Amino acid sequence: MHLREVPDMKNNNQHTISLLVNNKPGVLIRIALVFARRGYNIDSLVVSPANDSSFSRMTITATGEVKTLEQIIKQLNKVVDVIHATDHTDDVVVERELVLIKLSIQPEQRSEVLQVTDHFKCQSVDISKDTLTIESTGSTEKIDALVTMMQDYSIMEVVRTGKVLMSRGLTAT
Amino acid sequence: MTTNTMTGAQAIIESLQMQGVEYIFGYPGGANMPIFDALLDSPIQLVLTRHEQGATHMADGYARATGKAGVALVTSGPGATNAITGLLTAHMDSAPMIVLCGQTITPNLGMDAFQEADVSGISFAVVKHSYLLKDVEDVPRVCKEALHIAESGRPGPVLIDIPKDISSAQFTPDFSVDMDLPGYVIPEKAYSADVQAIADLLQDAKKPVLLIGQGAIISNATRAIKILAEKMQIPVVTTLLGKGAFPERHDLSLGMLGMHGTPYANFAVKDCDLIMSIGSRWDDRIIGNPNTFCKDAKKIHVDIDLAEKNKMIKVDVFAHGDARLVIEELNTLIRPGDTAKWVKECQRNKKKYPLKYRKQGGLKAEFVLDVLDNLLEEDAIITTDVGQHQMWAAQFLKTSNPRNWISSGGAGTMGFGFPSAIGAQLGAPGRQTLTVVGDGGFQMTMCEMSTAMLQKTPVKILILDNKYLGMVRQWQDLFFEKRYAGVDMEGNPDFIKLANSFGMKSFRIRRNADVERVLKEALEYNDGPCLIWAEVEKEDNVYPMIPSGLDYSEMLLERPKEKMDAPPGST
Ligand SMILES: Cc1ncc(C[n+]2csc(CCOP(=O)(O)OP(=O)(O)O)c2C)c(N)n1
């Protein structure tokens, strides 16, 4: 199959890519450009210092064609500041995301909401006269489900960290 | 090693000199003054240009003629932005280059200071790598890394942005410092299984073709490739930038392939049962229609850049490694197949469909180049600008050696030809150097006539003046019903008077009868640069032509009888 063929929408998946990069100014823009140039949308991006603080870890989720993604991974690995870039889409990994949800809520609704959040093993992290803020950690699917449930109450704000992942067992991420 | 204190600027220059830099092509301004000052005390020679674009193309021409990185030095703001075209040109053609940019002082970064441009931000997409120096202690390491990155692997341009307070700061440099490039790996040998797979495919092929690109020149694979082609009896086609990777007068050479390739090269590509690219990236000007290109042929690709694998077309075997190492290993494995019939067929096509042009009538660019080809020295360096003259030069000037042919391929940058010839000549002193330019492109960088005069560079400028932006006119002629828009070069200068005003020797060719005599005279003139003004037929078209995006079977050998649709491909 040729790259130039009409894009197959079935192949338009979300992918999770992890990178180990130099912890230097300008690295993020070099990486973002590899995606932007090929019209790939970055859905989430998490950057933090690696164990050795001269490097950073990045986890990127992005949506687009599989073929383009292959090209993107190769181009990412060409960036001098990238130590390695790996597509983890079909790998067995531990993945987590954290969410904070702020609800506008009257005191009499509180216990009902707390029942739901209990089920999702959420923590309440801030309570005021008119608001309740909860926190939850889990797979992206779980967070999606929680956010959907909370739509029944009046959500003021949702802040998600985006997905981070780690390979299982002895495999390096 | 030294324990002297010096400025950042002095350390940059010293570091470059220690790594073999001979020339810096530059233009001064407030932000790079410390570096110009440091150059005064250095054996590195400053070539003062007339425009920063010229400086980058000179550095590029130097790089392509020598294989060593060319160095340009520009100031901040507009100086830096004037270098962007040169960066793109070098980036697209994998030419090793360093661009040193002056920058405003670090406390002013991001403050919209006078002549501040975020040149790193502007240039990310056109560099192999870049640095913004924030600490003078980093100078020795950054200079070492920059040259290493520029020249190794798949080469490319590296930009170093140097704030003026950093270039002025005093420190004690440690030039023995190590590079720190954990993410930069240079591929060497390919997997042996892949090389063996290539050997097997080659042996079975009845109608194989080798497609040689500039990667073969960069990796010094050309001797190994000659052995491969001769031992296996495989015809060779080259890309525009691959010219010189295989001697074009060799029996097995079919010249350049692609949009304006020779008929016999393109026939061979159309009919082959195996095509093996060595250091070429299957550019869209080469493959035409990616869905039908060599549809039934086996495809092999040898490249140092893994990102080229299956990028344009899917291949049967990809050998990831340095072309020379891969072909040398391959040469120990090959056993000749049976290609005698195929080689004969290719050679028959060479006789049957030669490059041709009308001999009668007005002066033809092709004729000038055809005559020139017989007069040039064997190892002459030719550079070109971009347009019809470039394609004709690629067709008619046979290149025998690597690094003797320099042209802007990927970017197609008008204005490249003349300055690149100045750089190439400085890199290869004593060699005959000639640039073939159009009247349009030459005017983009002709201010460098001063530079050539100042340096007394014996570069010969052959202007093939058709008084049109010929290549665009050709497309308007074929695909826009001859509606000529913005291609008439009315207002061109008298190029002889122009040369004279720079004190430059000039020659003029007006008739067929002038060509040989005048060219000879110009080639013998070596006291500095000279200009040859050839006024050629205005509305001549380049053939063969495979209109962009079309299949090889749709190659036009001459003007089509009927009106053509606009081609589906890009430019
Ligand atoms: C900087 C730049 N601008 C525009 C073009 C588009 N272009 C490609 S070929 C060409 C015509 C070149 O004319 P000339 O230099 O006279 O050469 P000719 O084709 O007539 O031989 C133009 C305008 C280009 N390649 N580069």
Short mmCIF file of N, CA, C and O and ligand atoms in Angstrom, two decimals, chain B residues 85 385-390 392 411-415 437-442 444 464 466 468-472 489, ligand 1:
data_model
loop_
_atom_site.label_atom_id
_atom_site.label_comp_id
_atom_site.label_asym_id
_atom_site.label_seq_id
_atom_site.Cartn_x
_atom_site.Cartn_y
_atom_site.Cartn_z
N THR B 85 16.40 31.31 3.74
CA THR B 85 16.34 30.62 2.44
C THR B 85 17.54 29.70 2.27
O THR B 85 17.40 28.58 1.76
N ASP B 385 21.72 27.44 -11.34
CA ASP B 385 20.58 28.06 -10.69
C ASP B 385 19.36 27.15 -10.93
O ASP B 385 19.54 25.95 -11.15
N VAL B 386 18.19 27.70 -10.89
CA VAL B 386 16.99 26.87 -10.98
C VAL B 386 16.12 27.30 -12.15
O VAL B 386 15.84 28.49 -12.30
N GLY B 387 15.72 26.35 -12.95
CA GLY B 387 14.86 26.66 -14.09
C GLY B 387 15.21 25.77 -15.27
O GLY B 387 15.80 24.69 -15.10
N GLN B 388 14.83 26.21 -16.45
CA GLN B 388 15.08 25.42 -17.65
C GLN B 388 16.58 25.15 -17.85
O GLN B 388 16.98 24.04 -18.16
N HIS B 389 17.37 26.21 -17.66
CA HIS B 389 18.82 26.07 -17.89
C HIS B 389 19.41 24.98 -16.99
O HIS B 389 20.33 24.28 -17.36
N GLN B 390 18.84 24.84 -15.80
CA GLN B 390 19.31 23.83 -14.84
C GLN B 390 19.07 22.43 -15.40
O GLN B 390 19.93 21.56 -15.33
N TRP B 392 18.53 21.61 -18.59
CA TRP B 392 19.36 21.39 -19.78
C TRP B 392 20.81 21.10 -19.39
O TRP B 392 21.47 20.25 -19.96
N ALA B 411 14.89 22.26 -2.66
CA ALA B 411 14.25 23.57 -2.46
C ALA B 411 14.04 24.28 -3.79
O ALA B 411 13.14 25.11 -3.91
N GLY B 412 14.86 24.00 -4.78
CA GLY B 412 14.75 24.71 -6.05
C GLY B 412 14.89 26.21 -5.86
O GLY B 412 14.04 27.00 -6.27
N THR B 413 15.98 26.60 -5.21
CA THR B 413 16.14 28.00 -4.82
C THR B 413 16.79 28.83 -5.92
O THR B 413 17.97 28.68 -6.22
N MET B 414 16.00 29.69 -6.56
CA MET B 414 16.59 30.64 -7.51
C MET B 414 17.54 31.55 -6.74
O MET B 414 17.27 31.94 -5.61
N GLY B 415 18.65 31.89 -7.38
CA GLY B 415 19.65 32.73 -6.72
C GLY B 415 20.76 31.90 -6.11
O GLY B 415 21.74 32.45 -5.59
N VAL B 437 23.38 29.87 -15.18
CA VAL B 437 22.26 30.57 -14.55
C VAL B 437 21.29 31.09 -15.60
O VAL B 437 21.65 31.26 -16.77
N GLY B 438 20.06 31.34 -15.17
CA GLY B 438 19.09 32.00 -16.03
C GLY B 438 19.13 33.50 -15.76
O GLY B 438 19.66 33.95 -14.75
N ASP B 439 18.54 34.25 -16.67
CA ASP B 439 18.54 35.70 -16.48
C ASP B 439 17.69 36.08 -15.27
O ASP B 439 17.95 37.09 -14.61
N GLY B 440 16.70 35.26 -14.93
CA GLY B 440 15.86 35.56 -13.77
C GLY B 440 16.60 35.31 -12.47
O GLY B 440 16.81 36.22 -11.66
N GLY B 441 17.03 34.09 -12.28
CA GLY B 441 17.66 33.71 -11.02
C GLY B 441 18.95 34.47 -10.75
O GLY B 441 19.24 34.82 -9.59
N PHE B 442 19.72 34.74 -11.79
CA PHE B 442 20.98 35.45 -11.58
C PHE B 442 20.74 36.80 -10.92
O PHE B 442 21.51 37.24 -10.05
N MET B 444 18.70 37.53 -8.78
CA MET B 444 18.35 37.44 -7.36
C MET B 444 19.58 37.59 -6.45
O MET B 444 19.44 38.00 -5.31
N LEU B 464 22.27 32.03 -19.45
CA LEU B 464 21.46 31.62 -20.59
C LEU B 464 20.21 32.49 -20.55
O LEU B 464 19.25 32.19 -19.84
N ASN B 466 17.02 33.93 -21.76
CA ASN B 466 15.89 33.80 -22.69
C ASN B 466 14.86 34.91 -22.47
O ASN B 466 13.76 34.87 -23.02
N TYR B 468 12.92 35.47 -20.27
CA TYR B 468 11.70 34.99 -19.62
C TYR B 468 12.09 34.25 -18.36
O TYR B 468 13.22 33.76 -18.24
N LEU B 469 11.15 34.12 -17.43
CA LEU B 469 11.27 33.11 -16.38
C LEU B 469 10.85 31.82 -17.05
O LEU B 469 9.70 31.39 -17.01
N GLY B 470 11.83 31.22 -17.72
CA GLY B 470 11.55 30.21 -18.73
C GLY B 470 10.76 29.01 -18.23
O GLY B 470 9.84 28.54 -18.90
N MET B 471 11.11 28.50 -17.08
CA MET B 471 10.44 27.29 -16.61
C MET B 471 8.97 27.54 -16.32
O MET B 471 8.11 26.71 -16.61
N VAL B 472 8.68 28.71 -15.76
CA VAL B 472 7.28 29.04 -15.49
C VAL B 472 6.55 29.29 -16.81
O VAL B 472 5.42 28.85 -17.01
N MET B 489 10.72 39.05 -18.72
CA MET B 489 11.79 39.72 -17.99
C MET B 489 12.18 41.05 -18.62
O MET B 489 13.33 41.47 -18.57
C1 LIG C 1 13.22 31.96 -5.11
C2 LIG C 1 12.36 31.36 -6.14
N1 LIG C 1 11.28 32.01 -6.58
C3 LIG C 1 10.50 31.47 -7.55
C4 LIG C 1 10.78 30.23 -8.07
C5 LIG C 1 9.88 29.62 -9.14
N2 LIG C 1 10.61 29.39 -10.38
C6 LIG C 1 11.13 28.21 -10.72
S1 LIG C 1 11.93 28.22 -12.17
C7 LIG C 1 11.57 29.85 -12.41
C8 LIG C 1 12.03 30.56 -13.63
C9 LIG C 1 13.48 30.79 -13.65
O1 LIG C 1 13.77 31.67 -14.67
P1 LIG C 1 15.26 31.95 -15.12
O2 LIG C 1 16.13 32.15 -13.94
O3 LIG C 1 15.28 33.02 -16.13
O4 LIG C 1 15.70 30.55 -15.76
P2 LIG C 1 15.07 29.80 -17.03
O5 LIG C 1 13.97 28.90 -16.52
O6 LIG C 1 14.56 30.81 -17.98
O7 LIG C 1 16.21 29.00 -17.56
C10 LIG C 1 10.82 30.34 -11.33
C11 LIG C 1 10.32 31.72 -11.25
C12 LIG C 1 11.91 29.58 -7.55
N3 LIG C 1 12.26 28.36 -7.96
N4 LIG C 1 12.68 30.16 -6.62
#
